[in-house]
Amino acid sequence: MELELQQLTKSFGHFTAVNHMNLTMSNGVYGLLGVNGAGKTTLMRMLCTLLRPTSGSISCNGKDIFKMDGEYRRLLGYLPQDFGFYPEFTVQDYLLYIASIKGIRPAAARKKVQELLPQVGLAKASKKKMKKLSGGMKRRAGIAQAMLNNPKILILDEPTAGLDPNERIRFRNLISELSEDRLVLLSTHIVSDIEYIANQIWLMKDGTLIQEGTAREVIASMPEKVWSCRIEHSQVSDAMRRYKISNMKSEPQGAMLRIIAEKIPYPGAVCTEPSLEDVFLYYFGEKVGEEA
């Protein structure tokens, strides 16, 4: 399975949400990382044929996805940021209803729903009405509906929004398991969602990809260094104005800071190993007082 984007562009009036993007994807997990408003959702909606590009193309195994029509959508599973449901439906009824919309035969749908419910941690909630579910449980139901047709292309837009840490771990493990024989594209602004499961990570800003590669390659792309140091409490405001600070811990002896800077920021600062979270702050963060 291969998806190829060539000069893909989407504009809304004078605003360009996705700007001349070129990408090739095959089986595996791809993590799309960026702040809200970076263009991630617009890109995903085009990949799901919900939006037509202003220019450029998207092809699946060499065929234009918009010309493939239903043939392409049968390969596709999609979890949008916000998905609709009938509040009076039980979880099981909701999944069976979505399966019927996807054209899955009733017997096959019932079997698939029974497989998916324990996989996403909803076996005990199958008879609960959708309106009674917590935000995290609704999200799990959304993940299950995306998997109903056993898609070869799985597109997940902010899939862990509302999930607690245990649920996020379960979700990441599930995605790793599913990615063996399919293409998974996952967008998020939560670094830990993709740090350990994505084969490729893409950093997206203002409609363009600014970095791409494995987690190790993306971390190596950061030209500045990460420093760890302790400073006086009175120096914290100055430090926040001058530097990007990825972590700060207040202690009786002073404040422990993790600072991203080209040169040593304070005497005694120690250069330390950068993380993907540091990279995220370097490319997308701002110093206090810096204009957005």
mmCIF file of C-alpha atoms in Angstrom:
data_model
loop_
_atom_site.group_PDB
_atom_site.id
_atom_site.type_symbol
_atom_site.label_atom_id
_atom_site.label_comp_id
_atom_site.label_asym_id
_atom_site.label_seq_id
_atom_site.Cartn_x
_atom_site.Cartn_y
_atom_site.Cartn_z
ATOM 1 C CA MET A 1 0.000 0.000 0.000
ATOM 2 C CA GLU A 2 1.410 3.377 -1.007
ATOM 3 C CA LEU A 3 0.043 6.911 -0.806
ATOM 4 C CA GLU A 4 1.818 9.655 -2.719
ATOM 5 C CA LEU A 5 1.234 13.397 -2.372
ATOM 6 C CA GLN A 6 2.554 15.642 -5.131
ATOM 7 C CA GLN A 7 2.567 19.431 -4.726
ATOM 8 C CA LEU A 8 -0.567 19.104 -2.600
ATOM 9 C CA THR A 9 -2.075 22.505 -1.790
ATOM 10 C CA LYS A 10 -5.295 23.624 -0.136
ATOM 11 C CA SER A 11 -6.260 27.277 0.132
ATOM 12 C CA PHE A 12 -9.276 28.934 1.688
ATOM 13 C CA GLY A 13 -9.443 32.344 0.044
ATOM 14 C CA HIS A 14 -6.138 34.066 0.767
ATOM 15 C CA PHE A 15 -5.208 31.556 3.484
ATOM 16 C CA THR A 16 -3.140 28.495 2.513
ATOM 17 C CA ALA A 17 -3.673 25.651 4.989
ATOM 18 C CA VAL A 18 -1.502 23.080 3.144
ATOM 19 C CA ASN A 19 1.273 24.414 0.956
ATOM 20 C CA HIS A 20 2.811 22.363 -1.906
ATOM 21 C CA MET A 21 3.348 19.210 0.117
ATOM 22 C CA ASN A 22 5.249 16.224 -1.309
ATOM 23 C CA LEU A 23 5.144 12.926 0.596
ATOM 24 C CA THR A 24 5.249 9.193 0.037
ATOM 25 C CA MET A 25 3.848 6.733 2.596
ATOM 26 C CA SER A 26 3.763 2.942 2.724
ATOM 27 C CA ASN A 27 2.895 0.477 5.499
ATOM 28 C CA GLY A 28 3.915 1.602 8.984
ATOM 29 C CA VAL A 29 3.104 4.354 11.461
ATOM 30 C CA TYR A 30 3.538 8.000 10.485
ATOM 31 C CA GLY A 31 3.295 10.636 13.197
ATOM 32 C CA LEU A 32 2.204 14.132 12.168
ATOM 33 C CA LEU A 33 3.246 16.517 14.907
ATOM 34 C CA GLY A 34 2.318 20.181 15.144
ATOM 35 C CA VAL A 35 0.407 22.791 17.101
ATOM 36 C CA ASN A 36 -3.273 23.471 16.507
ATOM 37 C CA GLY A 37 -3.723 25.393 13.255
ATOM 38 C CA ALA A 38 -0.678 23.857 11.542
ATOM 39 C CA GLY A 39 -2.816 22.327 8.769
ATOM 40 C CA LYS A 40 -2.903 18.740 10.061
ATOM 41 C CA THR A 41 -6.680 18.339 9.940
ATOM 42 C CA THR A 42 -6.949 19.911 6.474
ATOM 43 C CA LEU A 43 -4.326 17.459 5.198
ATOM 44 C CA MET A 44 -6.157 14.511 6.710
ATOM 45 C CA ARG A 45 -9.525 15.592 5.342
ATOM 46 C CA MET A 46 -8.008 15.681 1.856
ATOM 47 C CA LEU A 47 -6.530 12.214 2.370
ATOM 48 C CA CYS A 48 -10.058 11.044 3.287
ATOM 49 C CA THR A 49 -11.572 12.733 0.170
ATOM 50 C CA LEU A 50 -13.648 15.053 2.380
ATOM 51 C CA LEU A 51 -11.867 18.069 0.877
ATOM 52 C CA ARG A 52 -10.601 18.481 -2.655
ATOM 53 C CA PRO A 53 -7.158 20.044 -3.029
ATOM 54 C CA THR A 54 -6.791 23.452 -4.642
ATOM 55 C CA SER A 55 -3.924 21.986 -6.650
ATOM 56 C CA GLY A 56 -1.648 18.961 -6.650
ATOM 57 C CA SER A 57 -2.649 15.308 -6.332
ATOM 58 C CA ILE A 58 -3.001 12.332 -3.993
ATOM 59 C CA SER A 59 -2.576 8.849 -5.445
ATOM 60 C CA CYS A 60 -3.029 5.393 -3.944
ATOM 61 C CA ASN A 61 -0.875 2.736 -5.601
ATOM 62 C CA GLY A 62 -0.601 5.055 -8.591
ATOM 63 C CA LYS A 63 -4.331 5.873 -8.903
ATOM 64 C CA ASP A 64 -5.906 9.262 -8.143
ATOM 65 C CA ILE A 65 -7.938 8.749 -4.951
ATOM 66 C CA PHE A 66 -10.746 11.056 -6.127
ATOM 67 C CA LYS A 67 -11.178 8.991 -9.300
ATOM 68 C CA MET A 68 -11.076 5.738 -7.309
ATOM 69 C CA ASP A 69 -14.155 6.904 -5.338
ATOM 70 C CA GLY A 70 -15.664 3.949 -3.406
ATOM 71 C CA GLU A 71 -12.744 1.663 -4.221
ATOM 72 C CA TYR A 72 -10.485 3.964 -2.196
ATOM 73 C CA ARG A 73 -12.922 4.532 0.663
ATOM 74 C CA ARG A 74 -13.238 0.774 1.187
ATOM 75 C CA LEU A 75 -9.512 0.803 2.019
ATOM 76 C CA LEU A 76 -9.918 3.675 4.463
ATOM 77 C CA GLY A 77 -10.614 4.002 8.188
ATOM 78 C CA TYR A 78 -10.928 7.520 9.603
ATOM 79 C CA LEU A 79 -11.286 8.973 13.086
ATOM 80 C CA PRO A 80 -11.898 12.741 12.909
ATOM 81 C CA GLN A 81 -11.307 15.106 15.820
ATOM 82 C CA ASP A 82 -15.061 15.289 16.400
ATOM 83 C CA PHE A 83 -17.331 12.493 15.238
ATOM 84 C CA GLY A 84 -21.118 12.362 15.368
ATOM 85 C CA PHE A 85 -23.280 9.691 16.990
ATOM 86 C CA TYR A 86 -26.887 9.122 18.056
ATOM 87 C CA PRO A 87 -26.860 9.606 21.854
ATOM 88 C CA GLU A 88 -29.583 6.996 22.470
ATOM 89 C CA PHE A 89 -27.637 4.231 20.670
ATOM 90 C CA THR A 90 -25.695 1.773 22.779
ATOM 91 C CA VAL A 91 -22.023 1.356 21.907
ATOM 92 C CA GLN A 92 -22.786 -1.933 20.178
ATOM 93 C CA ASP A 93 -25.725 -0.466 18.238
ATOM 94 C CA TYR A 94 -23.612 2.513 17.196
ATOM 95 C CA LEU A 95 -20.870 0.272 15.813
ATOM 96 C CA LEU A 96 -23.379 -1.957 14.002
ATOM 97 C CA TYR A 97 -25.013 1.132 12.514
ATOM 98 C CA ILE A 98 -21.665 2.487 11.244
ATOM 99 C CA ALA A 99 -20.864 -0.979 9.872
ATOM 100 C CA SER A 100 -24.108 -0.934 7.856
ATOM 101 C CA ILE A 101 -23.198 2.485 6.422
ATOM 102 C CA LYS A 102 -19.831 1.048 5.398
ATOM 103 C CA GLY A 103 -21.628 -1.765 3.574
ATOM 104 C CA ILE A 104 -20.488 -4.558 5.890
ATOM 105 C CA ARG A 105 -22.873 -7.528 5.958
ATOM 106 C CA PRO A 106 -24.743 -8.001 9.288
ATOM 107 C CA ALA A 107 -23.136 -11.331 10.255
ATOM 108 C CA ALA A 108 -19.617 -10.033 9.491
ATOM 109 C CA ALA A 109 -20.397 -6.770 11.295
ATOM 110 C CA ARG A 110 -21.528 -8.533 14.483
ATOM 111 C CA LYS A 111 -18.395 -10.679 14.477
ATOM 112 C CA LYS A 112 -16.108 -7.673 13.913
ATOM 113 C CA VAL A 113 -17.817 -5.636 16.649
ATOM 114 C CA GLN A 114 -17.323 -8.478 19.140
ATOM 115 C CA GLU A 115 -13.609 -8.553 18.220
ATOM 116 C CA LEU A 116 -13.161 -4.786 18.499
ATOM 117 C CA LEU A 117 -14.998 -4.108 21.775
ATOM 118 C CA PRO A 118 -12.402 -5.819 24.027
ATOM 119 C CA GLN A 119 -9.566 -4.546 21.820
ATOM 120 C CA VAL A 120 -10.487 -0.925 22.604
ATOM 121 C CA GLY A 121 -11.515 -1.631 26.193
ATOM 122 C CA LEU A 122 -15.292 -1.307 25.737
ATOM 123 C CA ALA A 123 -16.447 -4.911 26.258
ATOM 124 C CA LYS A 124 -18.106 -4.075 29.586
ATOM 125 C CA ALA A 125 -19.673 -0.901 28.174
ATOM 126 C CA SER A 126 -21.175 -2.423 25.024
ATOM 127 C CA LYS A 127 -24.751 -1.979 26.306
ATOM 128 C CA LYS A 128 -24.192 1.557 27.582
ATOM 129 C CA LYS A 129 -25.782 4.429 25.690
ATOM 130 C CA MET A 130 -23.335 6.679 23.878
ATOM 131 C CA LYS A 131 -24.566 9.723 25.813
ATOM 132 C CA LYS A 132 -23.557 8.018 29.087
ATOM 133 C CA LEU A 133 -19.944 7.465 28.056
ATOM 134 C CA SER A 134 -17.042 9.552 29.305
ATOM 135 C CA GLY A 135 -15.045 11.569 26.789
ATOM 136 C CA GLY A 136 -12.327 8.927 26.735
ATOM 137 C CA MET A 137 -14.783 6.074 26.199
ATOM 138 C CA LYS A 138 -16.429 7.940 23.307
ATOM 139 C CA ARG A 139 -12.969 8.323 21.794
ATOM 140 C CA ARG A 140 -12.428 4.572 22.084
ATOM 141 C CA ALA A 141 -15.745 3.980 20.316
ATOM 142 C CA GLY A 142 -14.495 6.308 17.577
ATOM 143 C CA ILE A 143 -11.310 4.272 17.203
ATOM 144 C CA ALA A 144 -13.408 1.087 16.966
ATOM 145 C CA GLN A 145 -15.630 2.501 14.198
ATOM 146 C CA ALA A 146 -12.523 3.437 12.186
ATOM 147 C CA MET A 147 -11.429 -0.215 12.338
ATOM 148 C CA LEU A 148 -14.739 -1.841 11.372
ATOM 149 C CA ASN A 149 -13.851 -2.441 7.717
ATOM 150 C CA ASN A 150 -10.342 -3.695 8.561
ATOM 151 C CA PRO A 151 -8.841 -0.752 6.645
ATOM 152 C CA LYS A 152 -5.519 -0.845 4.855
ATOM 153 C CA ILE A 153 -5.176 2.914 5.424
ATOM 154 C CA LEU A 154 -5.985 4.186 8.920
ATOM 155 C CA ILE A 155 -6.114 7.950 9.484
ATOM 156 C CA LEU A 156 -6.467 9.196 13.058
ATOM 157 C CA ASP A 157 -6.866 12.895 13.859
ATOM 158 C CA GLU A 158 -5.969 13.636 17.502
ATOM 159 C CA PRO A 159 -7.088 10.106 18.518
ATOM 160 C CA THR A 160 -6.006 10.298 22.167
ATOM 161 C CA ALA A 161 -7.826 13.543 23.018
ATOM 162 C CA GLY A 162 -9.620 12.890 26.288
ATOM 163 C CA LEU A 163 -7.866 9.617 27.057
ATOM 164 C CA ASP A 164 -6.147 9.096 30.398
ATOM 165 C CA PRO A 165 -2.508 7.873 30.518
ATOM 166 C CA ASN A 166 -3.466 4.190 30.786
ATOM 167 C CA GLU A 167 -5.823 4.498 27.821
ATOM 168 C CA ARG A 168 -3.138 6.260 25.777
ATOM 169 C CA ILE A 169 -0.697 3.426 26.469
ATOM 170 C CA ARG A 170 -3.327 0.866 25.438
ATOM 171 C CA PHE A 171 -4.006 2.858 22.283
ATOM 172 C CA ARG A 172 -0.307 3.109 21.350
ATOM 173 C CA ASN A 173 0.125 -0.627 21.805
ATOM 174 C CA LEU A 174 -2.939 -1.268 19.634
ATOM 175 C CA ILE A 175 -1.616 0.981 16.858
ATOM 176 C CA SER A 176 1.766 -0.767 16.917
ATOM 177 C CA GLU A 177 -0.020 -4.099 16.557
ATOM 178 C CA LEU A 178 -2.241 -2.862 13.721
ATOM 179 C CA SER A 179 0.565 -1.257 11.732
ATOM 180 C CA GLU A 180 2.183 -4.539 10.684
ATOM 181 C CA ASP A 181 0.056 -4.798 7.549
ATOM 182 C CA ARG A 182 -1.381 -1.317 7.046
ATOM 183 C CA LEU A 183 -0.540 2.348 6.702
ATOM 184 C CA VAL A 184 -1.357 4.400 9.812
ATOM 185 C CA LEU A 185 -1.243 8.201 9.850
ATOM 186 C CA LEU A 186 -1.656 9.734 13.278
ATOM 187 C CA SER A 187 -1.834 13.480 13.914
ATOM 188 C CA THR A 188 -1.322 14.926 17.358
ATOM 189 C CA HIS A 189 0.250 17.696 19.390
ATOM 190 C CA ILE A 190 1.048 15.227 22.208
ATOM 191 C CA VAL A 191 4.660 14.182 21.706
ATOM 192 C CA SER A 192 4.446 10.953 23.736
ATOM 193 C CA ASP A 193 1.694 9.630 21.434
ATOM 194 C CA ILE A 194 4.166 9.069 18.620
ATOM 195 C CA GLU A 195 7.649 9.146 20.146
ATOM 196 C CA TYR A 196 7.955 5.368 20.488
ATOM 197 C CA ILE A 197 5.565 3.981 17.862
ATOM 198 C CA ALA A 198 6.073 6.130 14.737
ATOM 199 C CA ASN A 199 8.408 4.831 12.041
ATOM 200 C CA GLN A 200 8.515 8.348 10.612
ATOM 201 C CA ILE A 201 7.760 11.664 12.321
ATOM 202 C CA TRP A 202 6.781 14.789 10.424
ATOM 203 C CA LEU A 203 6.826 18.244 11.970
ATOM 204 C CA MET A 204 4.192 20.455 10.339
ATOM 205 C CA LYS A 205 4.034 24.223 10.703
ATOM 206 C CA ASP A 206 2.008 26.784 8.729
ATOM 207 C CA GLY A 207 0.950 24.208 6.159
ATOM 208 C CA THR A 208 4.418 22.877 5.363
ATOM 209 C CA LEU A 209 6.673 20.100 6.655
ATOM 210 C CA ILE A 210 9.672 21.627 8.386
ATOM 211 C CA GLN A 211 11.365 18.368 9.446
ATOM 212 C CA GLU A 212 10.884 14.662 8.823
ATOM 213 C CA GLY A 213 12.605 11.426 9.737
ATOM 214 C CA THR A 214 12.853 8.881 12.529
ATOM 215 C CA ALA A 215 12.646 10.121 16.113
ATOM 216 C CA ARG A 216 16.448 10.003 16.321
ATOM 217 C CA GLU A 217 16.847 11.933 13.042
ATOM 218 C CA VAL A 218 14.330 14.591 14.051
ATOM 219 C CA ILE A 219 16.056 15.071 17.404
ATOM 220 C CA ALA A 220 19.428 15.368 15.630
ATOM 221 C CA SER A 221 17.980 18.098 13.381
ATOM 222 C CA MET A 222 17.774 20.596 16.260
ATOM 223 C CA PRO A 223 20.777 22.939 15.892
ATOM 224 C CA GLU A 224 20.658 24.245 19.455
ATOM 225 C CA LYS A 225 21.631 22.339 22.591
ATOM 226 C CA VAL A 226 19.712 21.414 25.727
ATOM 227 C CA TRP A 227 21.128 22.585 29.055
ATOM 228 C CA SER A 228 20.244 21.667 32.623
ATOM 229 C CA CYS A 229 20.981 24.159 35.380
ATOM 230 C CA ARG A 230 19.845 25.558 38.724
ATOM 231 C CA ILE A 231 19.323 29.313 39.066
ATOM 232 C CA GLU A 232 18.063 31.664 41.754
ATOM 233 C CA HIS A 233 14.304 32.196 41.914
ATOM 234 C CA SER A 234 14.891 35.868 41.174
ATOM 235 C CA GLN A 235 16.469 34.944 37.807
ATOM 236 C CA VAL A 236 13.526 32.897 36.497
ATOM 237 C CA SER A 237 11.627 35.766 34.837
ATOM 238 C CA ASP A 238 14.769 36.856 32.979
ATOM 239 C CA ALA A 239 15.465 33.263 31.885
ATOM 240 C CA MET A 240 11.942 32.854 30.517
ATOM 241 C CA ARG A 241 12.292 36.052 28.486
ATOM 242 C CA ARG A 242 15.673 35.071 27.045
ATOM 243 C CA TYR A 243 15.314 31.331 26.434
ATOM 244 C CA LYS A 244 12.949 28.546 25.490
ATOM 245 C CA ILE A 245 12.478 26.500 28.648
ATOM 246 C CA SER A 246 11.173 22.959 28.223
ATOM 247 C CA ASN A 247 10.934 22.191 31.932
ATOM 248 C CA MET A 248 11.119 24.046 35.223
ATOM 249 C CA LYS A 249 11.005 22.680 38.746
ATOM 250 C CA SER A 250 10.938 24.932 41.778
ATOM 251 C CA GLU A 251 13.098 23.749 44.695
ATOM 252 C CA PRO A 252 14.094 25.388 48.005
ATOM 253 C CA GLN A 253 17.632 25.965 46.676
ATOM 254 C CA GLY A 254 16.400 27.571 43.448
ATOM 255 C CA ALA A 255 14.754 26.630 40.160
ATOM 256 C CA MET A 256 15.912 23.662 38.071
ATOM 257 C CA LEU A 257 15.596 24.542 34.404
ATOM 258 C CA ARG A 258 15.887 22.657 31.139
ATOM 259 C CA ILE A 259 16.898 25.308 28.601
ATOM 260 C CA ILE A 260 17.231 25.205 24.829
ATOM 261 C CA ALA A 261 20.046 27.514 23.750
ATOM 262 C CA GLU A 262 22.971 27.684 21.336
ATOM 263 C CA LYS A 263 25.488 28.558 24.030
ATOM 264 C CA ILE A 264 25.763 27.833 27.742
ATOM 265 C CA PRO A 265 23.008 29.974 29.322
ATOM 266 C CA TYR A 266 24.312 30.194 32.904
ATOM 267 C CA PRO A 267 27.567 29.261 34.656
ATOM 268 C CA GLY A 268 27.475 25.640 35.745
ATOM 269 C CA ALA A 269 24.836 24.600 33.174
ATOM 270 C CA VAL A 270 25.361 21.046 31.913
ATOM 271 C CA CYS A 271 24.698 19.977 28.321
ATOM 272 C CA THR A 272 22.208 17.101 28.306
ATOM 273 C CA GLU A 273 20.625 14.673 25.829
ATOM 274 C CA PRO A 274 17.714 16.277 23.923
ATOM 275 C CA SER A 275 14.280 14.651 23.694
ATOM 276 C CA LEU A 276 11.519 14.865 21.106
ATOM 277 C CA GLU A 277 9.682 17.172 23.500
ATOM 278 C CA ASP A 278 12.657 19.548 23.401
ATOM 279 C CA VAL A 279 12.524 19.443 19.594
ATOM 280 C CA PHE A 280 8.813 20.275 19.659
ATOM 281 C CA LEU A 281 9.474 23.303 21.851
ATOM 282 C CA TYR A 282 12.406 24.413 19.682
ATOM 283 C CA TYR A 283 10.347 24.429 16.477
ATOM 284 C CA PHE A 284 6.940 25.433 17.839
ATOM 285 C CA GLY A 285 7.501 27.121 21.187
ATOM 286 C CA GLU A 286 7.962 30.774 22.077
ATOM 287 C CA LYS A 287 9.801 32.674 24.729
ATOM 288 C CA VAL A 288 7.672 34.662 27.179
ATOM 289 C CA GLY A 289 6.771 37.994 25.585
ATOM 290 C CA GLU A 290 7.538 36.796 22.071
ATOM 291 C CA GLU A 291 4.761 37.640 19.621
ATOM 292 C CA ALA A 292 2.735 34.739 18.187
#
